[in-house]
Amino acid sequence: MAESFKQDLPPKGGYAPIHFKRIPARTVLNAPLIYGGLLASMAYGYWDYKKGMRKLTIERVEMKGADIALQPLMLAERDREYLKQCRRNRDHEAELMKDVEGWEVGTWYGHPVFKTTGDKWVDPDVNEYYVHCSYANIRKFDSHAQWLKMD
């Protein structure tokens, strides 16, 4: 029992024509206008860059002058704090070893630690310098070990 079917065919007279002709866009910007805008923006950018560099140079000169002016003060403060910590270390040593018979501060049971230096100053080792400090100060030293090392 075959059913009859109807073939799908184009309409009588055919399909309407397909419009495929190119419709160009309206030209708003042309080449001279694009290149003129590019040139103008580059000229403004270069001028603004130079103006900013002049300001930056002036600020750098001013900051360098401030660094040079403050350097002696900062070095003096660093050295002062260094000597104060050495004094605190000696005071802690004296307090800690006061009950030990024959102990003299800065020596090893009365014998000098450095025999060949005489009365010359010997910088203490880092561990000796921070021996009576908190662990936070030792960690701070690890991150600022080269702080203002100019001399």
mmCIF file of C-alpha atoms in Angstrom, residues 1 4 17 20 24 26 29-30 33 38 56 63 65 73 75 93-94 96 110 112-113 117 124 132 141:
data_model
loop_
_atom_site.group_PDB
_atom_site.id
_atom_site.type_symbol
_atom_site.label_atom_id
_atom_site.label_comp_id
_atom_site.label_asym_id
_atom_site.label_seq_id
_atom_site.Cartn_x
_atom_site.Cartn_y
_atom_site.Cartn_z
ATOM 1 C CA MET A 1 0.000 0.000 0.000
ATOM 2 C CA SER A 4 1.144 8.693 -2.944
ATOM 3 C CA PRO A 17 16.567 36.330 -7.654
ATOM 4 C CA PHE A 20 24.495 39.286 -3.871
ATOM 5 C CA PRO A 24 30.161 49.302 0.024
ATOM 6 C CA ARG A 26 30.181 54.641 3.783
ATOM 7 C CA LEU A 29 37.858 58.079 7.527
ATOM 8 C CA ASN A 30 40.176 58.351 4.615
ATOM 9 C CA LEU A 33 42.791 61.711 8.041
ATOM 10 C CA LEU A 38 48.367 59.055 13.966
ATOM 11 C CA LEU A 56 61.279 62.977 36.817
ATOM 12 C CA MET A 63 66.146 63.112 45.974
ATOM 13 C CA GLY A 65 70.645 65.848 46.958
ATOM 14 C CA LEU A 73 73.432 61.787 59.739
ATOM 15 C CA LEU A 75 75.761 56.851 59.110
ATOM 16 C CA GLU A 93 77.607 39.657 79.793
ATOM 17 C CA ALA A 94 78.612 41.353 83.051
ATOM 18 C CA LEU A 96 75.122 37.048 83.350
ATOM 19 C CA GLY A 110 90.987 36.823 82.105
ATOM 20 C CA PRO A 112 92.276 38.278 75.922
ATOM 21 C CA VAL A 113 90.372 36.717 73.036
ATOM 22 C CA THR A 117 95.128 43.462 68.178
ATOM 23 C CA PRO A 124 81.965 41.395 66.821
ATOM 24 C CA HIS A 132 71.032 39.102 73.548
ATOM 25 C CA PHE A 141 68.928 41.814 60.373
#
